[in-house]
PDB file of C-alpha atoms in Angstrom:
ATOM      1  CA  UNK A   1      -3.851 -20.008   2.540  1.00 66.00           C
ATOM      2  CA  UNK A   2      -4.646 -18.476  -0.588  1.00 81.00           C
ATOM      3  CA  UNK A   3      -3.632 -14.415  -0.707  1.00 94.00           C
ATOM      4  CA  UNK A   4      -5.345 -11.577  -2.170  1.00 97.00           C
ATOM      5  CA  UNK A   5      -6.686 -12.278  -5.711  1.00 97.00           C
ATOM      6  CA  UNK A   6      -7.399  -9.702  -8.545  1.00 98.00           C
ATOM      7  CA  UNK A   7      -8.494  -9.866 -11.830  1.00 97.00           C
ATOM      8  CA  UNK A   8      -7.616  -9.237 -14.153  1.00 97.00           C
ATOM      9  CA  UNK A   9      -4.392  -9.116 -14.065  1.00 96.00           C
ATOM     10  CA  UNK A  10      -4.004  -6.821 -17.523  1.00 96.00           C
ATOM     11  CA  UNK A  11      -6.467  -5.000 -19.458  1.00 96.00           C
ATOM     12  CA  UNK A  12      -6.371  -2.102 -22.489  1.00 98.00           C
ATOM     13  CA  UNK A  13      -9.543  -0.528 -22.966  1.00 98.00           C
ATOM     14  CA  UNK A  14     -10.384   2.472 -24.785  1.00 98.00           C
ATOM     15  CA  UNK A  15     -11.143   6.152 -23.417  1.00 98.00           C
ATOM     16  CA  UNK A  16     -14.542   6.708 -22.306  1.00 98.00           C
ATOM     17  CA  UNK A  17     -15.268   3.118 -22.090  1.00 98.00           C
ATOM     18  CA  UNK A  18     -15.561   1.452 -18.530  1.00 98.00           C
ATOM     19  CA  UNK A  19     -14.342  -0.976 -16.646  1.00 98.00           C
ATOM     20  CA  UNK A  20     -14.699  -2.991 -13.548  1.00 98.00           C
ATOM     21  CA  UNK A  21     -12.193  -4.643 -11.735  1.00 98.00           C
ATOM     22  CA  UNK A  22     -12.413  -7.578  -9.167  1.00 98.00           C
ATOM     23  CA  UNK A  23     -10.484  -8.355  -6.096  1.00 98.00           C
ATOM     24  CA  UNK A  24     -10.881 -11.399  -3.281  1.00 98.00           C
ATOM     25  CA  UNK A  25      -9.797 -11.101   0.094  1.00 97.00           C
ATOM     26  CA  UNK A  26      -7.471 -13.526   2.475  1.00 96.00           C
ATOM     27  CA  UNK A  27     -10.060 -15.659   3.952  1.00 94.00           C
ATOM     28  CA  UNK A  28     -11.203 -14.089   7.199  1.00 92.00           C
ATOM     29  CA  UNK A  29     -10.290 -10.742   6.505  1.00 93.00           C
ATOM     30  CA  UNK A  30     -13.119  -8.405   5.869  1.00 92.00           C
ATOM     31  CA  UNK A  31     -11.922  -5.169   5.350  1.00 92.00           C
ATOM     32  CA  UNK A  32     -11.045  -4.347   1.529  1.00 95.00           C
ATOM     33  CA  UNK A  33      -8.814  -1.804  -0.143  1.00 94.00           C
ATOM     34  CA  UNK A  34      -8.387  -0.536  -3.429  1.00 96.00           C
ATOM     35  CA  UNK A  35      -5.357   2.210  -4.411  1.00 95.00           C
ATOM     36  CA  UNK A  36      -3.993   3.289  -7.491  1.00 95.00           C
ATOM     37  CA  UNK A  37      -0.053   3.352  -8.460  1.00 94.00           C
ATOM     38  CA  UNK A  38       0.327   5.447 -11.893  1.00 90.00           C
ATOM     39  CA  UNK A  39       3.666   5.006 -13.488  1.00 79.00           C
ATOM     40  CA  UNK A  40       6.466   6.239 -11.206  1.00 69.00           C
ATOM     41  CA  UNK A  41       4.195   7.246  -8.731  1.00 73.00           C
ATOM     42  CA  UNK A  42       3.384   5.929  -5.399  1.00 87.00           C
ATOM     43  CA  UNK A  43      -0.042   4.597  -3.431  1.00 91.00           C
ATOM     44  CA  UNK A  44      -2.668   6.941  -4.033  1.00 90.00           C
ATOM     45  CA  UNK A  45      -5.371   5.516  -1.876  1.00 89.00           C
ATOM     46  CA  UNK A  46      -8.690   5.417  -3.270  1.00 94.00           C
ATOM     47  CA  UNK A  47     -11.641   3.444  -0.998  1.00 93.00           C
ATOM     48  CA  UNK A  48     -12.033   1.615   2.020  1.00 92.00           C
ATOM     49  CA  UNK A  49     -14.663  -0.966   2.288  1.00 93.00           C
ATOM     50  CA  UNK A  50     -15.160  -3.347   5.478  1.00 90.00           C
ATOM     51  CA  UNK A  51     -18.537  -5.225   6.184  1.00 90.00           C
ATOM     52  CA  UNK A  52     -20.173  -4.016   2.872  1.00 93.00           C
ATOM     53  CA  UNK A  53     -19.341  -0.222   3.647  1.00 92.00           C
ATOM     54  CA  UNK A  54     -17.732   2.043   2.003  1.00 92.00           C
ATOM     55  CA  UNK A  55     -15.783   3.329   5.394  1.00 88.00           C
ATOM     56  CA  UNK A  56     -13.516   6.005   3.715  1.00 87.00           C
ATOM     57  CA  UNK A  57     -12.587   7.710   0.409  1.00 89.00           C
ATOM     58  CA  UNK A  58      -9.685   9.055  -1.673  1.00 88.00           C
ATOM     59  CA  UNK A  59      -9.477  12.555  -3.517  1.00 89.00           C
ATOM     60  CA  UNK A  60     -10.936  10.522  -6.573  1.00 94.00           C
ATOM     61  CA  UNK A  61     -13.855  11.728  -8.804  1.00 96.00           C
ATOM     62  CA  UNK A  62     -17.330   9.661  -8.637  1.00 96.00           C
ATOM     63  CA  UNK A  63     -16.778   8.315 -11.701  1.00 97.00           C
ATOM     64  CA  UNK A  64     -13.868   6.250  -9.585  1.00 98.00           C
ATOM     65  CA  UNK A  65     -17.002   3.655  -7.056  1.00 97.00           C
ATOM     66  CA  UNK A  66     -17.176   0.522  -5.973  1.00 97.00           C
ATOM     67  CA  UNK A  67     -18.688  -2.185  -3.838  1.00 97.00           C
ATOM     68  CA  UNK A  68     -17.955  -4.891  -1.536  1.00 97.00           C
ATOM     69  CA  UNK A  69     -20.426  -8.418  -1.769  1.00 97.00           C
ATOM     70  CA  UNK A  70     -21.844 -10.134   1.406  1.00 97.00           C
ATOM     71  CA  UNK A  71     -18.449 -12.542   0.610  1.00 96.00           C
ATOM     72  CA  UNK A  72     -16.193  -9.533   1.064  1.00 96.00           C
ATOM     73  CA  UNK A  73     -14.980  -9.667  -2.027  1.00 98.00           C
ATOM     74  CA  UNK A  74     -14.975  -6.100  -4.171  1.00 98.00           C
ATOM     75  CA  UNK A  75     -15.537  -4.471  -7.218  1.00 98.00           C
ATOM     76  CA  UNK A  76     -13.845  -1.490  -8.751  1.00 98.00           C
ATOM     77  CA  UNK A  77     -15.785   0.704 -11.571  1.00 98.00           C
ATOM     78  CA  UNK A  78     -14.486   3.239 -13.248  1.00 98.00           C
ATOM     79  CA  UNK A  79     -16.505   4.899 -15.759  1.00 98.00           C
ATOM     80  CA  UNK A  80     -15.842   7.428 -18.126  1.00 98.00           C
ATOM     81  CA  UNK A  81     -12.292   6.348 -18.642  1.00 98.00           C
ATOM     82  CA  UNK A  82      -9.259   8.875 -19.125  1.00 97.00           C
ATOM     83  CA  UNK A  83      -5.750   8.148 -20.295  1.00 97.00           C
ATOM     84  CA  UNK A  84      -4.800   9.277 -16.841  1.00 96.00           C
ATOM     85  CA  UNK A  85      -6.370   6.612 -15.667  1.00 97.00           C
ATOM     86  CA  UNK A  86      -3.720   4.086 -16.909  1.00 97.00           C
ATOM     87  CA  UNK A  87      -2.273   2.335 -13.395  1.00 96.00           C
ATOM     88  CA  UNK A  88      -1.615  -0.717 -11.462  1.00 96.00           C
ATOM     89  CA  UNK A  89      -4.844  -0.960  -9.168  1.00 97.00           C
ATOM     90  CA  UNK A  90      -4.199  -2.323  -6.450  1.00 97.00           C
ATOM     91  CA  UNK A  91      -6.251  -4.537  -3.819  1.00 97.00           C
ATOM     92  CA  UNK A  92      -5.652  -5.113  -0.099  1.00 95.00           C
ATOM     93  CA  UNK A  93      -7.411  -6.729   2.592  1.00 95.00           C
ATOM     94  CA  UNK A  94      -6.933  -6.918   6.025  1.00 91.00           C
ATOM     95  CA  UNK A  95      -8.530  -8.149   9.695  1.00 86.00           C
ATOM     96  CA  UNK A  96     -10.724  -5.370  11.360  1.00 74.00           C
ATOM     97  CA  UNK A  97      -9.016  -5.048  14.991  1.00 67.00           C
ATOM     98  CA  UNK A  98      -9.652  -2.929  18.279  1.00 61.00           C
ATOM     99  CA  UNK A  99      -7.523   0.373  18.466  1.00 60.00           C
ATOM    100  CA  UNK A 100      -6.539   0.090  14.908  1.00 63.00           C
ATOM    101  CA  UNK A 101      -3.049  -1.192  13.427  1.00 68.00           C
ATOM    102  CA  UNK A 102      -4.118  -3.649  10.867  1.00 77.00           C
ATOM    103  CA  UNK A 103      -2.029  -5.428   8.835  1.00 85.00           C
ATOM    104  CA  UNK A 104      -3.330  -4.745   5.224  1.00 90.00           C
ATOM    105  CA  UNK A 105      -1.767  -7.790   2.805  1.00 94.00           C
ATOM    106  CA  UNK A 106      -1.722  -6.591  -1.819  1.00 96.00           C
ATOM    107  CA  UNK A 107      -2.648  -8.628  -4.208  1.00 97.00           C
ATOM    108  CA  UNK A 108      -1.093  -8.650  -7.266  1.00 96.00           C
ATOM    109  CA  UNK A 109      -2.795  -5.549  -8.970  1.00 96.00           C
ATOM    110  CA  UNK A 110      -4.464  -4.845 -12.261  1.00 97.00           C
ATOM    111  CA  UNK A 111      -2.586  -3.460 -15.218  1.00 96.00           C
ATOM    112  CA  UNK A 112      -5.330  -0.799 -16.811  1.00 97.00           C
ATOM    113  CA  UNK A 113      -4.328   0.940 -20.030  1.00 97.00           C
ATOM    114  CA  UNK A 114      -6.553   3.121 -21.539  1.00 98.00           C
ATOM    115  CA  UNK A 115      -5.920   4.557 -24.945  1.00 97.00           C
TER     116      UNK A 115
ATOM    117  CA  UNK B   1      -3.504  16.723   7.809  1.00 61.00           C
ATOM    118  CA  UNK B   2      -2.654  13.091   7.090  1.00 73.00           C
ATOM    119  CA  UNK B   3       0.834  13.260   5.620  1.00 86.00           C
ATOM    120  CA  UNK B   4       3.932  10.600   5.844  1.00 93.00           C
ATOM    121  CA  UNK B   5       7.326  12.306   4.285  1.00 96.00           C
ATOM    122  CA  UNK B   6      10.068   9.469   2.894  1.00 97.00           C
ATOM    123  CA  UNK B   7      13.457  10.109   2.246  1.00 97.00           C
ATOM    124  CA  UNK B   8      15.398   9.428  -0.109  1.00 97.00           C
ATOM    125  CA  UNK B   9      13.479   8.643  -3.383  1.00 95.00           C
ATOM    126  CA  UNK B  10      16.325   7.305  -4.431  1.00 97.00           C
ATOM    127  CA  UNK B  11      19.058   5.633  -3.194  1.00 98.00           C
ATOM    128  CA  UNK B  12      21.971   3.760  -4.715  1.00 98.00           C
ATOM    129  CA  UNK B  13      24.044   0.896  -2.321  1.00 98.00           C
ATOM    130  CA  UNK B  14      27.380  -1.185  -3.041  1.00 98.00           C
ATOM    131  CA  UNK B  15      26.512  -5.231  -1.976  1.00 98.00           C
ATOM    132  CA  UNK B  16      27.258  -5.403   1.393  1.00 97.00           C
ATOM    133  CA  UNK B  17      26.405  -1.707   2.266  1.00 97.00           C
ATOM    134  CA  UNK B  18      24.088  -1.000   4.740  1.00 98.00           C
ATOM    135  CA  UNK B  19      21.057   0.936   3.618  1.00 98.00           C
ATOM    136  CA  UNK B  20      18.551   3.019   5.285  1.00 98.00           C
ATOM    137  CA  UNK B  21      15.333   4.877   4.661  1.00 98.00           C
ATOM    138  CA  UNK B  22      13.409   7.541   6.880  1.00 98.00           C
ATOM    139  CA  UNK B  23      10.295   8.507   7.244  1.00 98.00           C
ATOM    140  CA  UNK B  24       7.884  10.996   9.777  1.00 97.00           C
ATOM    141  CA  UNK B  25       4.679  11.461  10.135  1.00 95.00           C
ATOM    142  CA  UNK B  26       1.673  13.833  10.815  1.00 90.00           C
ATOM    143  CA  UNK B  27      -0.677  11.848  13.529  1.00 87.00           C
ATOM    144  CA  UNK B  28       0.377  11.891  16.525  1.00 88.00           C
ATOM    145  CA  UNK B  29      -2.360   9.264  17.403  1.00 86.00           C
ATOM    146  CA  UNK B  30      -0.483   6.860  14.705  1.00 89.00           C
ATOM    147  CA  UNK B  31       0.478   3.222  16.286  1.00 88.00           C
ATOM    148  CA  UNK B  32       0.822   0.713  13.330  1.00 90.00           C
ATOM    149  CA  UNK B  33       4.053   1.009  11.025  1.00 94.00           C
ATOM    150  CA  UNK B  34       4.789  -1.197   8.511  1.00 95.00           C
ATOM    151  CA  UNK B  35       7.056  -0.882   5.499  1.00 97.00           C
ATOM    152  CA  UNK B  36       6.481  -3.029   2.225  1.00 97.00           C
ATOM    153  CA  UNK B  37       8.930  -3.893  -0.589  1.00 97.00           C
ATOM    154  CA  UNK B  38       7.713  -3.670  -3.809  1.00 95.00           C
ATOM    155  CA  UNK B  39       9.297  -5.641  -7.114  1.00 94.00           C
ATOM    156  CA  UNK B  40       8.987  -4.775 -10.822  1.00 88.00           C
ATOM    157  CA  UNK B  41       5.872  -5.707 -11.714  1.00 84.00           C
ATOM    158  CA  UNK B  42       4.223  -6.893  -8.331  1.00 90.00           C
ATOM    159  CA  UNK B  43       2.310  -6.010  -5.727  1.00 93.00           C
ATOM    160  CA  UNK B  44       3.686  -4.797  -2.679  1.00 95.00           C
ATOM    161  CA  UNK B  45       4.936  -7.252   0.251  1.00 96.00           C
ATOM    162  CA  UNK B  46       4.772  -6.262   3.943  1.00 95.00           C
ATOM    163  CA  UNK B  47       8.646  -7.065   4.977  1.00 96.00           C
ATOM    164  CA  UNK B  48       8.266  -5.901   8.646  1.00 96.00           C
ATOM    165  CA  UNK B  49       6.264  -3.573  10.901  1.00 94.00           C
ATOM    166  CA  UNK B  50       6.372  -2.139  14.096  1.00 93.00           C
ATOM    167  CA  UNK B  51       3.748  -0.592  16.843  1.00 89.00           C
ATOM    168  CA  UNK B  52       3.945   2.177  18.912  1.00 84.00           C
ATOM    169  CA  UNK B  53       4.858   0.346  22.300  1.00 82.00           C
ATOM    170  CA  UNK B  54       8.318  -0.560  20.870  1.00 83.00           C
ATOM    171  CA  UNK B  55      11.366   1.437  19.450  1.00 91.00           C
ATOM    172  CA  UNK B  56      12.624  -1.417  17.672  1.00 94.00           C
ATOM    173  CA  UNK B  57      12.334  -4.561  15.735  1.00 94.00           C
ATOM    174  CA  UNK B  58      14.726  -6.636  14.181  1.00 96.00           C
ATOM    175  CA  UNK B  59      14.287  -9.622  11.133  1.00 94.00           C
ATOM    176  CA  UNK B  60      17.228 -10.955  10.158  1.00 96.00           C
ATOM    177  CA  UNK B  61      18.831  -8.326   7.979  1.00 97.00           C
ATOM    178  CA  UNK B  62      16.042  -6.032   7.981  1.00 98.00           C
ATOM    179  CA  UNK B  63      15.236  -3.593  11.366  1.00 97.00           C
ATOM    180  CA  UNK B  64      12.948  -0.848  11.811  1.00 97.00           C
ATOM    181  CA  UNK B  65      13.429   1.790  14.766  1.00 97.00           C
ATOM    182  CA  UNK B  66      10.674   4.080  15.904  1.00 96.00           C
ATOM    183  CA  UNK B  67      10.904   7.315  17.856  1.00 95.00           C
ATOM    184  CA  UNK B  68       7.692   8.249  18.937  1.00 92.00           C
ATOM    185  CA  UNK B  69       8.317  12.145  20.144  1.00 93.00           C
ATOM    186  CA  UNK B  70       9.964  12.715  16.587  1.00 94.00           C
ATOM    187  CA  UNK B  71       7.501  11.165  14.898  1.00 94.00           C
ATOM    188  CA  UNK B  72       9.735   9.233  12.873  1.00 95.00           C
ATOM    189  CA  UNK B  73      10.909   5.876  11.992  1.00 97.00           C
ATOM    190  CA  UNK B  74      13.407   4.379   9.866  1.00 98.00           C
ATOM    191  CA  UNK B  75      13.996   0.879   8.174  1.00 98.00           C
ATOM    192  CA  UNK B  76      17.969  -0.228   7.830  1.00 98.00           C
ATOM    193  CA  UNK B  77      18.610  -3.030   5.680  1.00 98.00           C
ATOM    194  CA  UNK B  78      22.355  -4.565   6.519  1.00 97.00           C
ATOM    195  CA  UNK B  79      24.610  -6.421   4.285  1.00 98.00           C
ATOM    196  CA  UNK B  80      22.513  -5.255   1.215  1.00 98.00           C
ATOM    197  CA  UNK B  81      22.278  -7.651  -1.954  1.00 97.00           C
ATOM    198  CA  UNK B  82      21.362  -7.211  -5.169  1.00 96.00           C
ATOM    199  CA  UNK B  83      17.767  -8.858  -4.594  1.00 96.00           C
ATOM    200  CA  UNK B  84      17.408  -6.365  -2.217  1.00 98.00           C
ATOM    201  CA  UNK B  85      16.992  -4.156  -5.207  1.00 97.00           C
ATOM    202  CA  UNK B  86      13.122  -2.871  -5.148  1.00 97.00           C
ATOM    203  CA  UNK B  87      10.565   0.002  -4.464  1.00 96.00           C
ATOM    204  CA  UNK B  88      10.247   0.250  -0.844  1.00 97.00           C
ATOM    205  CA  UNK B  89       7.101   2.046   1.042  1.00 97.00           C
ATOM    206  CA  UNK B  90       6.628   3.315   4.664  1.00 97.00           C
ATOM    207  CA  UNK B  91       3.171   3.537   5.975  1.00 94.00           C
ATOM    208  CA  UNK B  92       2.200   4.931   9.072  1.00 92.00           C
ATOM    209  CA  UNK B  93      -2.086   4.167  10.866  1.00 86.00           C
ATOM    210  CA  UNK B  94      -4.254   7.268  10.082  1.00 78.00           C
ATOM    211  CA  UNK B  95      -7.368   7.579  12.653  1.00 72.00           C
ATOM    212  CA  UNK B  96     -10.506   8.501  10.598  1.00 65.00           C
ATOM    213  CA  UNK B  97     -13.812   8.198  11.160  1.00 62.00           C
ATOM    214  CA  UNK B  98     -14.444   4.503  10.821  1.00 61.00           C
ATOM    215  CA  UNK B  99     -10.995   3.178  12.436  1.00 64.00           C
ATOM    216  CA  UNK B 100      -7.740   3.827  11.340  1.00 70.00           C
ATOM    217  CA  UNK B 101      -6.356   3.797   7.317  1.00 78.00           C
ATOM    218  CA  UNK B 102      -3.069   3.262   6.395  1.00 85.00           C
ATOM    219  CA  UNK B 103      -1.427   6.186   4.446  1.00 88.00           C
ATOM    220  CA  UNK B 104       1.646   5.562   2.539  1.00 91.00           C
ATOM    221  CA  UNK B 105       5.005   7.238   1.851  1.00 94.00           C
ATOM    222  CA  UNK B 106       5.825   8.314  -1.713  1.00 93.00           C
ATOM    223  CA  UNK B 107       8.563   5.308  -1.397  1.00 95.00           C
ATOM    224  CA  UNK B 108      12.251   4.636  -2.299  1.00 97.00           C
ATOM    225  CA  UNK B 109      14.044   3.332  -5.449  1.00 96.00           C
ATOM    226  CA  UNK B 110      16.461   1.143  -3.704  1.00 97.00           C
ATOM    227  CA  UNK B 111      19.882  -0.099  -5.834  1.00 97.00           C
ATOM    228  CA  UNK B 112      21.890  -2.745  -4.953  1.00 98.00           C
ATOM    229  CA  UNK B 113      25.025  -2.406  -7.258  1.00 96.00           C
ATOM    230  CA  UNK B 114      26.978  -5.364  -7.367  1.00 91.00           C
TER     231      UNK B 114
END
């Protein structure tokens, strides 16, 4: 079974430009979770999509959206870009269950540099 | 508010020590636990998790002990080895408004010297 697929896997784009970033779920799973990890720094969650909803957000600025596709599979935009904004973006996905508890499974991540 | 607390950032083993990492949490309505090991480069990998109506669980070299009225838990990795070296995260099951989120730990800079 195939695991959680991003892409892509690096990209360098140039402040104030934007980008979108791409992320398939385990098959079956149809929640979908994007964080960020900046250098050195640990998983700063960002959004929370299951069934085509966005079901939670991060302390992110709009400029940070996305969307999930009647396949489950999501987007990330960013617009506006900032050098800050260089990170590993990370994609999960995970089974919705009663009472919570969900095991959420990363992919790979996406390697954004912005200069 | 929504807050887990890991300990240490960093931590530096001989092979063959034992090694352990701590976290708490905020929720006391929290019942998933997992902890994921992260390598250079990669995504992170769930390594083991626990739920609220055990106090421990044990995979080979790797357990994780809970204690519910502390609000803590605690991953011990035994006879330690140099692939053991990683970033390793503790997450604790957040209730919010649409189900529960997972919020993580800052992490741990684990080093296996050999």
């Amino acid at each position: 079974e195939a695991g959680v697929t991003q892409s892509p896997t690096h990209l360098i784009k140039t402040r104030g430009q934007q980008v979108t970033l791409r992320c398939s779920p385990i098959s079956g799973h149809t929640s979908v979770y994007w964080y960020q990890q900046a250098l050195g720094l640990g998983l700063q969650f960002l959004l929370w999509y299951d069934e085509g909803e966005e079901r939670n957000r991060g302390n992110f600025p709009p400029r940070f959206s996305g969307r999930q596709f009647p396949n489950y599979s999501s987007e990330l935009n960013v617009n506006a870009l900032e050098l800050e904004d260089s990170a590993l973006y990370l994609c999960a996905s995970s089974r919705v269950t009663p009472g919570g508890g969900n095991t959420i499974y990363f992919g790979e991540g996406s390697w954004l540099t912005v200069v | 508010g929504e807050n887990v607390e890991q300990h240490p950032s960093t931590l530096s083993v001989q092979e063959g020590d034992s090694a352990v990492i701590k976290c708490t949490y905020s929720d006391s309505a929290s019942n998933y636990f997992p902890w994921y090991k992260q390598e250079l480069g990669k995504g992170p990998q769930l390594i083991i998790d626990i739920r609220s109506n055990v106090g421990e669980k044990k995979d080979q070299r790797i357990a994780v002990t809970l204690n519910k009225t502390a609000k803590h838990f605690s991953l011990h990795i035994t006879e330690t080895q140099p692939e053991d070296s990683a970033v390793y995260f503790c997450a604790a099951s957040m209730k919010g408004e649409y189900g529960n989120k997972l919020v993580f730990g800052a992490g741990t800079i684990l080093r296996v010297k050999s």
